[in-house]
Coordinates of C-alpha atoms in Angstrom, one line a residue:
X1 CA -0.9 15.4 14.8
X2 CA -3.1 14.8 17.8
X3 CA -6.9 13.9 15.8
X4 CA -7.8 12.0 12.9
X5 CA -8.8 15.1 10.9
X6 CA -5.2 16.6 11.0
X7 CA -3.9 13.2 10.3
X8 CA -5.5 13.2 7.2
X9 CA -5.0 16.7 6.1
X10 CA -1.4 15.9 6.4
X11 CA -1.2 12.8 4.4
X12 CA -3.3 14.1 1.8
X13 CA -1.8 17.4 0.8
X14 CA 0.0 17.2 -2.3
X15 CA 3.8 17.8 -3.2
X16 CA 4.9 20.1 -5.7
X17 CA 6.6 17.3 -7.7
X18 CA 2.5 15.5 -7.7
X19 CA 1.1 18.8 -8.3
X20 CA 3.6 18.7 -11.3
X21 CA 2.6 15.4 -13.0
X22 CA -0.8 15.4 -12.0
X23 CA -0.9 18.0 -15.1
X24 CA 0.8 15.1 -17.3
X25 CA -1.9 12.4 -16.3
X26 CA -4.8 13.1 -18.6
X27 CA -7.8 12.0 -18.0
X28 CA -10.3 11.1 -14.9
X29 CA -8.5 8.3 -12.1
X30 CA -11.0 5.4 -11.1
X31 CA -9.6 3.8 -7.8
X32 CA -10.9 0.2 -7.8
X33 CA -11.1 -1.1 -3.6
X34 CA -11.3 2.4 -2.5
X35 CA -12.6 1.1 0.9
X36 CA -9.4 -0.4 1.8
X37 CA -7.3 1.1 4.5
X38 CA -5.3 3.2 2.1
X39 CA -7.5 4.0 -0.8
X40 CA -9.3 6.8 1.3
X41 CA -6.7 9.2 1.4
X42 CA -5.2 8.0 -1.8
X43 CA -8.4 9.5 -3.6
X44 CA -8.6 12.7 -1.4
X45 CA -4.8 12.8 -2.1
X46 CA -5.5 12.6 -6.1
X47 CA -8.3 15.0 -5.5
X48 CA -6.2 17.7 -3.8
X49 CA -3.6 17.4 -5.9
X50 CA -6.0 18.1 -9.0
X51 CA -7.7 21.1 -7.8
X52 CA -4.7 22.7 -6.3
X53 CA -3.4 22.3 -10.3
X54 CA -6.6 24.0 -11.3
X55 CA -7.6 21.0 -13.4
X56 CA -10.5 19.2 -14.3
X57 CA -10.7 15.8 -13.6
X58 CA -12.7 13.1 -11.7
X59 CA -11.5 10.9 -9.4
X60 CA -14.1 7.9 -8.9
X61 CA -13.7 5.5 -6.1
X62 CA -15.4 2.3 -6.5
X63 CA -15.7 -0.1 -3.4
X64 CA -18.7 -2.6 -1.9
X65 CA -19.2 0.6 0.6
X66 CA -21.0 -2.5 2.4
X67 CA -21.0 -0.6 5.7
X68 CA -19.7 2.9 7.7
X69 CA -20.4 6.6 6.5
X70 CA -16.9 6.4 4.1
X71 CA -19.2 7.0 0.9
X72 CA -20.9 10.0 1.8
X73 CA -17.1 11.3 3.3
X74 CA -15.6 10.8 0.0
X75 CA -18.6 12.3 -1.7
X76 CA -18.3 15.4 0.5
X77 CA -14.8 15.4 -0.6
X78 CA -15.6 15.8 -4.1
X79 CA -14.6 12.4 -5.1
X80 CA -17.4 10.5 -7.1
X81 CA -18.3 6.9 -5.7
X82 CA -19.6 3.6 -7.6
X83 CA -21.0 0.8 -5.3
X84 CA -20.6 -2.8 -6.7
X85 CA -19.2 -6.0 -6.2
X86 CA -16.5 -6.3 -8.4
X87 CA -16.4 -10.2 -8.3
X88 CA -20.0 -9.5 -10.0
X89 CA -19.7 -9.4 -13.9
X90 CA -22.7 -7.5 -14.6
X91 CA -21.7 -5.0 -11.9
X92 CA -18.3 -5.0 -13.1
X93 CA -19.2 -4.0 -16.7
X94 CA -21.7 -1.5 -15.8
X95 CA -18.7 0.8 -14.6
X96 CA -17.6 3.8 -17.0
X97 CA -14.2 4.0 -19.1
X98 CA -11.6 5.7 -17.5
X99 CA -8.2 6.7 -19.1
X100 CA -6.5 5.6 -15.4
X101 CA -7.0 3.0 -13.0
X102 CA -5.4 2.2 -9.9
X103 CA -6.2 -1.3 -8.9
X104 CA -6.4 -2.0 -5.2
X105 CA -9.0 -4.0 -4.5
X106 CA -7.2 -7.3 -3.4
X107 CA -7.6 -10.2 0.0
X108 CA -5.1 -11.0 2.3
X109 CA -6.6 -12.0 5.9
X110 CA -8.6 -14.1 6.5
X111 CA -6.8 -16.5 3.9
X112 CA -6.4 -19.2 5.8
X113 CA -9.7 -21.6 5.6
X114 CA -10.8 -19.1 3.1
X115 CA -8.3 -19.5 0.5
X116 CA -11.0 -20.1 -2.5
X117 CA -11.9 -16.6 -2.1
X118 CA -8.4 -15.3 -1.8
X119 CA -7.2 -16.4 -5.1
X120 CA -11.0 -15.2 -6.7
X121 CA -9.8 -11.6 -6.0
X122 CA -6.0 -11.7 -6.5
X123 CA -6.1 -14.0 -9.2
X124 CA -9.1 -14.4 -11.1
X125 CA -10.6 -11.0 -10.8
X126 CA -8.0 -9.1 -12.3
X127 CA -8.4 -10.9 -15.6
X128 CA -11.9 -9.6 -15.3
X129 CA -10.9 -6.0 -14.8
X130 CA -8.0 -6.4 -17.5
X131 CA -10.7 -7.4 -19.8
X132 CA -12.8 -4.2 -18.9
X133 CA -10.2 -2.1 -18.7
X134 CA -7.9 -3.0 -21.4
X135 CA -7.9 0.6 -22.8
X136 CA -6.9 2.3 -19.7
X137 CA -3.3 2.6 -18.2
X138 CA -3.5 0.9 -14.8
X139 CA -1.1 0.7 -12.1
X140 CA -2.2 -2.5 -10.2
X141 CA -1.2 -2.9 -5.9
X142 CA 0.8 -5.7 -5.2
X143 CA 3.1 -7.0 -2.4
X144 CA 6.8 -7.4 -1.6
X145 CA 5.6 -10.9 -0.2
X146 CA 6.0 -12.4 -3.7
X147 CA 9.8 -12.1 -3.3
X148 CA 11.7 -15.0 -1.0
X149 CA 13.2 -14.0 2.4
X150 CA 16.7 -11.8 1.8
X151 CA 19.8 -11.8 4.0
X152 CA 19.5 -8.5 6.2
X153 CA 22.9 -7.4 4.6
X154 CA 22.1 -7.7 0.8
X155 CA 19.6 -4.4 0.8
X156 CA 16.9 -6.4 -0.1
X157 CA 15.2 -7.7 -3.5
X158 CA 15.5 -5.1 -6.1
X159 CA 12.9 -6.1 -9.0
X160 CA 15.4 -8.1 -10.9
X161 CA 15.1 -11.2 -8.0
X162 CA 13.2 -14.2 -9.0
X163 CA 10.0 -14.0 -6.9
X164 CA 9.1 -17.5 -4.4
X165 CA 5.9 -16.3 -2.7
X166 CA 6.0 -18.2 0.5
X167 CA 1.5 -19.6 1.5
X168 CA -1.2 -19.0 -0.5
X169 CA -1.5 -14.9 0.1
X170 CA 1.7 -14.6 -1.6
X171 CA 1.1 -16.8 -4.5
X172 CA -2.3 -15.7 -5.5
X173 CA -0.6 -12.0 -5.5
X174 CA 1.9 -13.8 -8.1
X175 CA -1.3 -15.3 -10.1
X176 CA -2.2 -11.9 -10.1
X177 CA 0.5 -10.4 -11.4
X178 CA 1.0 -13.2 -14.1
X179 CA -2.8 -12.3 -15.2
X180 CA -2.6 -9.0 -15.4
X181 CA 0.4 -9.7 -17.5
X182 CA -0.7 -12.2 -19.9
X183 CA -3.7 -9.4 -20.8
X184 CA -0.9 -6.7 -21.2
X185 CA 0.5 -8.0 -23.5
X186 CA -2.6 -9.6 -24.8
X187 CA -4.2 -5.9 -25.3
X188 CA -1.2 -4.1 -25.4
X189 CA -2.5 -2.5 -22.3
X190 CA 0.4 0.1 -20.2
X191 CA 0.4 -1.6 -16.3
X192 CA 3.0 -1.4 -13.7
X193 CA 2.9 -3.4 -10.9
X194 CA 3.1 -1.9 -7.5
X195 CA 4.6 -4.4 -5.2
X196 CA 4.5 -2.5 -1.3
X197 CA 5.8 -3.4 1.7
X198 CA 5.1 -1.7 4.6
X199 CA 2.7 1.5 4.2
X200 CA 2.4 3.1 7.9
X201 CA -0.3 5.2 9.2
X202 CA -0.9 6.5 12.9
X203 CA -4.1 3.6 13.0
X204 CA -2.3 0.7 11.9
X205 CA 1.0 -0.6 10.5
X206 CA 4.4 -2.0 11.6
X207 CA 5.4 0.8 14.1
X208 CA 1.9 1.4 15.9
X209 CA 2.3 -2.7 16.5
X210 CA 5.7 -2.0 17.8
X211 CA 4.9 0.8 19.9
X212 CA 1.6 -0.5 21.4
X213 CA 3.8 -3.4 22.6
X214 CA 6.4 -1.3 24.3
X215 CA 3.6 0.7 25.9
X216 CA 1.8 -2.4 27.1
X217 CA 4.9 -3.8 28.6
X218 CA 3.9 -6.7 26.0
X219 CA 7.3 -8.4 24.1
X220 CA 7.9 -7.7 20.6
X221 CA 8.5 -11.1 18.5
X222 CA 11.9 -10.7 16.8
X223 CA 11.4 -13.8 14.7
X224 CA 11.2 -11.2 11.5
X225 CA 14.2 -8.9 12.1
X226 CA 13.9 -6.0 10.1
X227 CA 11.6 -4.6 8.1
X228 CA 11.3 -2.0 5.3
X229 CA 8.3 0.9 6.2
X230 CA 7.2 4.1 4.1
X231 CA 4.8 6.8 5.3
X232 CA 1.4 6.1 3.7
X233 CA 1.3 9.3 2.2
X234 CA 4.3 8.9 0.2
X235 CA 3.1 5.5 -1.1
X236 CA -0.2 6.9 -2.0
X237 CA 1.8 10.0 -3.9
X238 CA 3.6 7.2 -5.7
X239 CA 1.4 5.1 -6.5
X240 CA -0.8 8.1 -8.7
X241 CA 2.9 9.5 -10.3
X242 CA 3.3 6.1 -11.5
X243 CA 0.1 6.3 -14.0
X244 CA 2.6 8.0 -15.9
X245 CA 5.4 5.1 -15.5
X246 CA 3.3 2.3 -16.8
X247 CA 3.9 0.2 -19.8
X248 CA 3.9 -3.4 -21.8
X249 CA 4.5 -5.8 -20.5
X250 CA 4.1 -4.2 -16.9
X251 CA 6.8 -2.2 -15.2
X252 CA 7.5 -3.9 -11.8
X253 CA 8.6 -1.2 -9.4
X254 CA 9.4 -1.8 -5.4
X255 CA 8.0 0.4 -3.1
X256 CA 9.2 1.3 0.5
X257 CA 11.7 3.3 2.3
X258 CA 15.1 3.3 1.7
X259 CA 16.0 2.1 5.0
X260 CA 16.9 -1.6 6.6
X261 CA 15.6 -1.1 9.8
X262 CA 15.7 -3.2 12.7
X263 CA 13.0 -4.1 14.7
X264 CA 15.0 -4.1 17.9
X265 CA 16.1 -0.5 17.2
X266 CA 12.5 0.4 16.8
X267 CA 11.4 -0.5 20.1
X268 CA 14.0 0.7 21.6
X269 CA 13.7 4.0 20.1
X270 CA 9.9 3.8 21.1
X271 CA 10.9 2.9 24.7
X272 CA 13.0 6.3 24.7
X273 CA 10.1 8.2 23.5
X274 CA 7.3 6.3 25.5
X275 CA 9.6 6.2 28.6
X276 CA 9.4 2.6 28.5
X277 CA 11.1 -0.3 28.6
X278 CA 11.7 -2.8 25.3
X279 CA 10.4 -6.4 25.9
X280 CA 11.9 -9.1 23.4
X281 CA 11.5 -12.8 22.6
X282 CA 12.8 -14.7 20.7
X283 CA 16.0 -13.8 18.5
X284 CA 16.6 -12.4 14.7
X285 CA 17.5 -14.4 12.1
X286 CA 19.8 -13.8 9.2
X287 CA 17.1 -13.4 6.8
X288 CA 14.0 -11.3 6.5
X289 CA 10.9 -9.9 3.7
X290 CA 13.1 -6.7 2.4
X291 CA 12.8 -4.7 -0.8
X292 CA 15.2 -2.4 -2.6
X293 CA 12.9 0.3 -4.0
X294 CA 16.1 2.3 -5.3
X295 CA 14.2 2.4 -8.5
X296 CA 11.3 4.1 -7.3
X297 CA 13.4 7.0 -5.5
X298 CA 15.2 7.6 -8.6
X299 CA 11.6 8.0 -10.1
X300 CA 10.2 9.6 -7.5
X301 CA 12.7 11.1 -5.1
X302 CA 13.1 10.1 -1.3
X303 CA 9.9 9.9 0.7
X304 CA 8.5 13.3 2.5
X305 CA 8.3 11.6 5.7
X306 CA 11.1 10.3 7.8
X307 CA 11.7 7.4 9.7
X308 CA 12.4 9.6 13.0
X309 CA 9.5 11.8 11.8
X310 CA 7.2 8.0 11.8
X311 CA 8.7 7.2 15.1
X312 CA 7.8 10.8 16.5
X313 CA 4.5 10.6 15.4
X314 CA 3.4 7.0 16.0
X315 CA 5.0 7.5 19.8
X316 CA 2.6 10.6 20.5
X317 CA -0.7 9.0 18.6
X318 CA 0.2 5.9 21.0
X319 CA 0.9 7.7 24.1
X320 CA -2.5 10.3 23.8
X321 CA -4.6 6.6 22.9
X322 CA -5.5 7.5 19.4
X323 CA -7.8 5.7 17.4
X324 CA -6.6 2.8 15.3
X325 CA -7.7 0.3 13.0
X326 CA -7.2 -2.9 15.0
X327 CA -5.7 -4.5 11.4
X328 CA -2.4 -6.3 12.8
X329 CA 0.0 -6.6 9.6
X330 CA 1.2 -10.0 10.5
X331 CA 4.7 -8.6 9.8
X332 CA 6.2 -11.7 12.2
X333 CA 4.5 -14.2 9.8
X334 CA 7.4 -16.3 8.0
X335 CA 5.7 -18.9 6.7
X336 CA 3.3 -17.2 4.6
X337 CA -0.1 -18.0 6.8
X338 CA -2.6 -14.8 7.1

Protein backbone atom coordinates (compact mmCIF):
# COMPACT_ATOMS: atom_id res chain seq x y z
CA UNK A 1 0.00 0.00 0.00
CA UNK A 2 1.95 2.88 -1.19
CA UNK A 3 -1.12 5.96 -1.05
CA UNK A 4 -3.74 6.83 1.13
CA UNK A 5 -6.46 5.82 -1.23
CA UNK A 6 -5.27 2.10 -1.37
CA UNK A 7 -4.84 2.29 2.29
CA UNK A 8 -8.27 2.82 2.69
CA UNK A 9 -9.72 0.60 0.13
CA UNK A 10 -7.93 -2.08 2.01
CA UNK A 11 -9.15 -1.41 5.47
CA UNK A 12 -12.50 -0.89 4.37
CA UNK A 13 -13.48 -3.90 2.36
CA UNK A 14 -15.62 -6.18 4.14
CA UNK A 15 -15.04 -9.95 5.20
CA UNK A 16 -17.32 -12.64 4.28
CA UNK A 17 -18.05 -13.39 7.98
CA UNK A 18 -19.30 -9.08 8.15
CA UNK A 19 -20.92 -9.51 5.01
CA UNK A 20 -22.66 -12.37 6.82
CA UNK A 21 -24.02 -10.58 9.98
CA UNK A 22 -24.40 -7.37 8.47
CA UNK A 23 -27.71 -9.24 7.10
CA UNK A 24 -28.56 -10.03 10.88
CA UNK A 25 -28.23 -6.28 12.12
CA UNK A 26 -31.54 -4.67 11.16
CA UNK A 27 -31.89 -1.49 10.89
CA UNK A 28 -29.83 1.86 9.78
CA UNK A 29 -26.13 2.31 12.06
CA UNK A 30 -25.65 5.96 13.39
CA UNK A 31 -21.85 6.46 14.30
CA UNK A 32 -21.70 9.11 16.98
CA UNK A 33 -17.78 10.95 16.76
CA UNK A 34 -17.39 9.92 13.19
CA UNK A 35 -14.60 12.51 12.86
CA UNK A 36 -12.30 10.68 15.04
CA UNK A 37 -9.26 8.94 13.63
CA UNK A 38 -11.18 5.63 13.18
CA UNK A 39 -14.70 6.45 12.65
CA UNK A 40 -13.96 7.31 8.87
CA UNK A 41 -13.29 4.00 7.61
CA UNK A 42 -15.44 2.40 10.21
CA UNK A 43 -18.52 3.98 8.37
CA UNK A 44 -17.18 3.38 4.78
CA UNK A 45 -16.42 -0.14 6.29
CA UNK A 46 -20.25 -0.52 7.42
CA UNK A 47 -21.24 1.04 4.15
CA UNK A 48 -19.33 -1.52 1.98
CA UNK A 49 -20.28 -4.16 3.82
CA UNK A 50 -24.13 -3.23 3.33
CA UNK A 51 -24.16 -2.85 -0.33
CA UNK A 52 -21.97 -5.64 -1.13
CA UNK A 53 -25.03 -7.69 0.96
CA UNK A 54 -27.42 -5.99 -1.37
CA UNK A 55 -29.22 -4.37 1.61
CA UNK A 56 -30.78 -1.34 2.36
CA UNK A 57 -29.66 0.48 5.13
CA UNK A 58 -28.17 3.98 6.16
CA UNK A 59 -25.24 4.52 7.82
CA UNK A 60 -25.24 8.16 9.38
CA UNK A 61 -22.12 9.64 10.81
CA UNK A 62 -22.59 12.34 13.13
CA UNK A 63 -19.44 14.57 14.20
CA UNK A 64 -18.79 18.63 14.89
CA UNK A 65 -17.21 18.30 11.09
CA UNK A 66 -15.79 21.68 12.60
CA UNK A 67 -13.08 21.77 9.93
CA UNK A 68 -11.40 19.64 6.70
CA UNK A 69 -13.32 18.31 3.54
CA UNK A 70 -14.14 14.72 5.72
CA UNK A 71 -18.10 15.57 5.40
CA UNK A 72 -18.43 15.98 1.85
CA UNK A 73 -15.88 12.54 1.56
CA UNK A 74 -18.20 10.61 3.54
CA UNK A 75 -21.10 12.05 1.73
CA UNK A 76 -19.57 11.02 -1.65
CA UNK A 77 -19.30 7.72 -0.05
CA UNK A 78 -22.87 7.31 0.43
CA UNK A 79 -22.75 7.67 4.07
CA UNK A 80 -25.28 10.32 5.45
CA UNK A 81 -23.76 13.09 7.80
CA UNK A 82 -25.38 15.12 10.89
CA UNK A 83 -23.29 18.17 12.17
CA UNK A 84 -23.85 19.03 15.87
CA UNK A 85 -22.32 19.32 19.06
CA UNK A 86 -23.18 16.55 20.96
CA UNK A 87 -22.41 18.20 24.40
CA UNK A 88 -25.38 20.52 23.02
CA UNK A 89 -28.85 19.19 24.30
CA UNK A 90 -31.01 20.76 21.75
CA UNK A 91 -28.58 19.50 19.03
CA UNK A 92 -28.45 16.27 20.60
CA UNK A 93 -32.16 15.71 20.58
CA UNK A 94 -32.77 16.95 17.21
CA UNK A 95 -30.93 13.69 15.85
CA UNK A 96 -33.26 10.75 14.35
CA UNK A 97 -33.92 7.22 15.97
CA UNK A 98 -31.76 4.69 14.93
CA UNK A 99 -32.14 0.91 15.70
CA UNK A 100 -27.89 0.88 16.18
CA UNK A 101 -25.48 3.08 17.49
CA UNK A 102 -21.89 2.97 17.83
CA UNK A 103 -20.68 5.44 20.26
CA UNK A 104 -17.25 6.88 19.69
CA UNK A 105 -17.24 10.17 20.31
CA UNK A 106 -15.00 10.40 23.51
CA UNK A 107 -11.55 12.89 24.84
CA UNK A 108 -8.37 11.76 25.75
CA UNK A 109 -5.46 14.47 24.99
CA UNK A 110 -5.31 17.24 25.93
CA UNK A 111 -6.58 15.98 29.46
CA UNK A 112 -4.22 17.43 31.44
CA UNK A 113 -5.29 21.23 32.48
CA UNK A 114 -8.36 20.36 30.69
CA UNK A 115 -9.73 17.66 32.71
CA UNK A 116 -13.37 19.49 33.19
CA UNK A 117 -13.98 18.86 29.66
CA UNK A 118 -12.60 15.31 29.62
CA UNK A 119 -14.98 13.85 32.10
CA UNK A 120 -18.03 16.23 30.19
CA UNK A 121 -17.59 13.78 27.27
CA UNK A 122 -16.63 10.49 28.83
CA UNK A 123 -18.68 10.76 31.64
CA UNK A 124 -21.53 13.08 31.57
CA UNK A 125 -22.35 12.90 27.88
CA UNK A 126 -23.15 9.46 27.60
CA UNK A 127 -25.90 9.73 30.13
CA UNK A 128 -27.22 12.22 27.61
CA UNK A 129 -27.05 9.94 24.69
CA UNK A 130 -28.30 6.84 26.93
CA UNK A 131 -31.26 9.02 27.52
CA UNK A 132 -31.79 9.67 23.68
CA UNK A 133 -31.02 6.60 22.72
CA UNK A 134 -32.38 4.31 25.14
CA UNK A 135 -34.36 2.34 22.40
CA UNK A 136 -31.45 1.48 20.27
CA UNK A 137 -28.73 -1.26 20.81
CA UNK A 138 -25.42 0.57 21.19
CA UNK A 139 -22.07 -0.70 21.35
CA UNK A 140 -20.20 2.14 23.17
CA UNK A 141 -15.80 2.61 22.52
CA UNK A 142 -13.94 2.32 25.48
CA UNK A 143 -10.29 1.72 26.55
CA UNK A 144 -8.14 -1.07 28.00
CA UNK A 145 -6.74 1.84 30.19
CA UNK A 146 -9.49 1.22 32.79
CA UNK A 147 -7.71 -2.05 33.65
CA UNK A 148 -4.38 -1.86 36.21
CA UNK A 149 -0.90 -2.63 34.77
CA UNK A 150 -0.52 -6.75 34.20
CA UNK A 151 2.63 -8.83 34.66
CA UNK A 152 3.94 -9.46 30.97
CA UNK A 153 3.55 -13.30 31.70
CA UNK A 154 -0.12 -13.47 32.84
CA UNK A 155 -1.63 -12.78 29.06
CA UNK A 156 -3.12 -9.77 30.19
CA UNK A 157 -6.64 -8.68 31.81
CA UNK A 158 -9.35 -10.77 30.40
CA UNK A 159 -12.81 -8.94 31.29
CA UNK A 160 -13.25 -10.69 34.52
CA UNK A 161 -10.17 -8.32 36.28
CA UNK A 162 -11.27 -5.64 38.50
CA UNK A 163 -10.63 -2.44 36.57
CA UNK A 164 -8.06 0.54 38.59
CA UNK A 165 -7.91 3.27 35.84
CA UNK A 166 -4.68 4.88 36.54
CA UNK A 167 -5.10 9.61 35.89
CA UNK A 168 -8.12 11.14 35.04
CA UNK A 169 -8.38 9.78 31.12
CA UNK A 170 -8.77 6.39 32.49
CA UNK A 171 -11.27 7.16 35.18
CA UNK A 172 -13.65 9.29 33.32
CA UNK A 173 -13.59 6.21 30.67
CA UNK A 174 -14.73 4.14 33.98
CA UNK A 175 -17.45 6.97 34.75
CA UNK A 176 -18.47 6.30 31.40
CA UNK A 177 -18.83 2.98 31.45
CA UNK A 178 -20.64 3.02 34.92
CA UNK A 179 -23.21 5.66 33.20
CA UNK A 180 -23.95 3.91 30.42
CA UNK A 181 -24.52 1.09 32.75
CA UNK A 182 -26.76 2.49 35.29
CA UNK A 183 -29.18 3.57 32.11
CA UNK A 184 -28.99 -0.13 30.80
CA UNK A 185 -30.34 -1.30 33.19
CA UNK A 186 -32.39 1.65 33.84
CA UNK A 187 -34.09 1.32 30.20
CA UNK A 188 -33.36 -2.14 29.70
CA UNK A 189 -31.26 -0.88 26.84
CA UNK A 190 -28.77 -3.95 24.97
CA UNK A 191 -24.93 -2.10 25.16
CA UNK A 192 -21.63 -3.73 25.10
CA UNK A 193 -18.75 -2.04 26.00
CA UNK A 194 -15.86 -1.90 23.65
CA UNK A 195 -12.70 -1.53 25.65
CA UNK A 196 -9.60 -1.20 22.76
CA UNK A 197 -6.17 -1.08 23.09
CA UNK A 198 -4.09 -0.46 20.45
CA UNK A 199 -5.87 0.07 16.84
CA UNK A 200 -2.94 0.65 14.16
CA UNK A 201 -3.11 2.37 10.93
CA UNK A 202 -0.22 3.32 8.47
CA UNK A 203 -0.79 7.36 9.91
CA UNK A 204 -0.60 6.83 13.42
CA UNK A 205 -0.41 4.14 16.09
CA UNK A 206 2.11 2.14 18.22
CA UNK A 207 4.25 0.73 15.34
CA UNK A 208 4.51 3.96 13.04
CA UNK A 209 5.86 5.62 16.61
CA UNK A 210 8.25 2.73 16.76
CA UNK A 211 9.29 2.69 13.32
CA UNK A 212 9.68 6.48 12.83
CA UNK A 213 12.13 6.25 15.81
CA UNK A 214 14.22 3.58 14.33
CA UNK A 215 14.32 5.47 11.08
CA UNK A 216 15.26 8.67 12.79
CA UNK A 217 18.11 7.11 14.69
CA UNK A 218 15.82 8.51 17.66
CA UNK A 219 15.65 5.82 20.97
CA UNK A 220 12.58 4.07 21.69
CA UNK A 221 11.53 4.46 25.55
CA UNK A 222 11.09 0.93 26.91
CA UNK A 223 9.55 2.15 30.13
CA UNK A 224 6.12 0.32 28.74
CA UNK A 225 7.45 -3.14 27.58
CA UNK A 226 5.01 -4.66 25.58
CA UNK A 227 2.07 -3.84 24.13
CA UNK A 228 -1.07 -5.49 22.67
CA UNK A 229 -1.93 -3.97 18.72
CA UNK A 230 -4.75 -5.00 16.16
CA UNK A 231 -5.08 -3.72 12.56
CA UNK A 232 -7.62 -0.91 12.48
CA UNK A 233 -9.63 -2.69 10.16
CA UNK A 234 -10.27 -5.57 12.18
CA UNK A 235 -11.25 -3.45 15.11
CA UNK A 236 -13.61 -1.53 13.02
CA UNK A 237 -15.09 -5.10 11.57
CA UNK A 238 -15.60 -5.90 15.27
CA UNK A 239 -16.80 -3.27 16.64
CA UNK A 240 -20.13 -3.25 13.88
CA UNK A 241 -20.43 -7.54 14.42
CA UNK A 242 -20.80 -6.68 17.94
CA UNK A 243 -24.28 -4.73 17.42
CA UNK A 244 -25.35 -8.08 17.40
CA UNK A 245 -23.51 -9.10 20.81
CA UNK A 246 -24.95 -6.44 22.92
CA UNK A 247 -27.10 -6.85 25.99
CA UNK A 248 -28.26 -5.79 29.70
CA UNK A 249 -26.48 -4.90 31.66
CA UNK A 250 -23.59 -4.30 29.03
CA UNK A 251 -21.40 -7.10 27.63
CA UNK A 252 -17.77 -5.95 28.30
CA UNK A 253 -15.64 -7.52 25.59
CA UNK A 254 -11.59 -6.80 25.15
CA UNK A 255 -10.36 -5.90 21.97
CA UNK A 256 -6.81 -6.36 20.47
CA UNK A 257 -4.59 -8.99 19.03
CA UNK A 258 -3.83 -12.05 20.41
CA UNK A 259 -0.31 -11.39 20.81
CA UNK A 260 2.16 -10.08 23.86
CA UNK A 261 4.49 -8.29 21.91
CA UNK A 262 7.47 -6.78 22.91
CA UNK A 263 8.47 -3.50 22.09
CA UNK A 264 12.16 -4.31 21.87
CA UNK A 265 11.26 -7.08 19.24
CA UNK A 266 9.42 -4.47 17.33
CA UNK A 267 12.20 -2.21 16.74
CA UNK A 268 14.31 -4.63 16.08
CA UNK A 269 12.28 -6.17 13.57
CA UNK A 270 11.81 -2.54 12.08
CA UNK A 271 15.57 -2.01 12.09
CA UNK A 272 15.82 -5.35 9.83
CA UNK A 273 13.29 -4.03 7.51
CA UNK A 274 14.37 -0.21 7.54
CA UNK A 275 18.03 -1.29 7.52
CA UNK A 276 18.57 0.34 10.60
CA UNK A 277 19.74 0.24 13.73
CA UNK A 278 17.41 -0.04 17.21
CA UNK A 279 18.15 2.77 19.75
CA UNK A 280 16.84 1.93 23.44
CA UNK A 281 16.60 3.73 26.76
CA UNK A 282 15.78 2.92 29.55
CA UNK A 283 14.79 -0.77 30.58
CA UNK A 284 11.24 -2.97 30.70
CA UNK A 285 9.63 -3.47 33.62
CA UNK A 286 7.66 -6.52 34.84
CA UNK A 287 4.42 -5.08 34.31
CA UNK A 288 2.66 -3.34 31.42
CA UNK A 289 -1.27 -2.12 29.92
CA UNK A 290 -2.20 -5.76 28.33
CA UNK A 291 -5.58 -7.21 27.42
CA UNK A 292 -6.77 -10.82 26.82
CA UNK A 293 -9.36 -10.34 24.07
CA UNK A 294 -9.71 -14.37 23.83
CA UNK A 295 -13.30 -13.63 24.13
CA UNK A 296 -13.62 -11.49 21.20
CA UNK A 297 -11.68 -14.15 18.86
CA UNK A 298 -13.95 -16.76 19.86
CA UNK A 299 -16.72 -14.30 18.71
CA UNK A 300 -15.20 -13.03 16.06
CA UNK A 301 -12.26 -15.22 14.86
CA UNK A 302 -8.48 -14.06 14.67
CA UNK A 303 -7.87 -10.74 13.07
CA UNK A 304 -7.40 -10.49 9.02
CA UNK A 305 -4.19 -8.72 9.44
CA UNK A 306 -0.98 -10.02 10.96
CA UNK A 307 1.46 -8.77 13.15
CA UNK A 308 4.29 -9.41 10.37
CA UNK A 309 1.74 -8.15 7.81
CA UNK A 310 1.56 -4.59 10.31
CA UNK A 311 5.30 -4.64 10.52
CA UNK A 312 5.55 -5.05 6.59
CA UNK A 313 3.38 -2.46 5.96
CA UNK A 314 4.09 0.27 8.59
CA UNK A 315 8.07 -0.32 7.50
CA UNK A 316 7.33 0.55 3.74
CA UNK A 317 4.58 3.54 4.53
CA UNK A 318 7.72 4.87 6.87
CA UNK A 319 10.44 4.24 4.51
CA UNK A 320 8.43 5.96 1.13
CA UNK A 321 7.52 9.17 3.88
CA UNK A 322 3.82 8.61 3.88
CA UNK A 323 1.45 10.80 5.28
CA UNK A 324 0.53 10.51 8.98
CA UNK A 325 -1.60 11.90 11.46
CA UNK A 326 0.94 13.42 13.90
CA UNK A 327 -1.42 11.84 16.90
CA UNK A 328 1.40 10.19 19.28
CA UNK A 329 -0.55 7.43 21.39
CA UNK A 330 1.26 8.10 24.48
CA UNK A 331 1.66 4.31 24.75
CA UNK A 332 4.99 5.01 27.27
CA UNK A 333 2.59 6.90 29.56
CA UNK A 334 2.40 4.88 33.04
CA UNK A 335 1.07 7.08 35.14
CA UNK A 336 -2.05 7.90 33.42
CA UNK A 337 -1.19 11.72 32.21
CA UNK A 338 -2.41 12.55 28.51
Amino acid sequence: MNTISELEKYMTTPSTRLIKDIHSIDGDIMILGVGGKMGPTLAKLAKRAIDEAGLNKRVIGVSRFSSGSLRDELEEWGIETIAVDLLNDEALESLPEVKNVIYMAGNKFGTTGNEHFTWAMNAYLPGRLAEKFKNSRMVAFSTGNVYPLSNVVTNGCSEEQPVNPVGEYAQSCLGRERVLTYFSHKNQTPMLIFRLNYAIDLRYGVLLEIAKQVNEGRPIDLSMGNVNVIWQGDANEYAIRSLLHVDHPPTILNITGPETLSVRWIANEFAKRLDKEAKFENVEQDKALLNNSSKAHKLFGYPKVTVQEMLDFVANWVERGGSIHNKPTHFQEREGAF
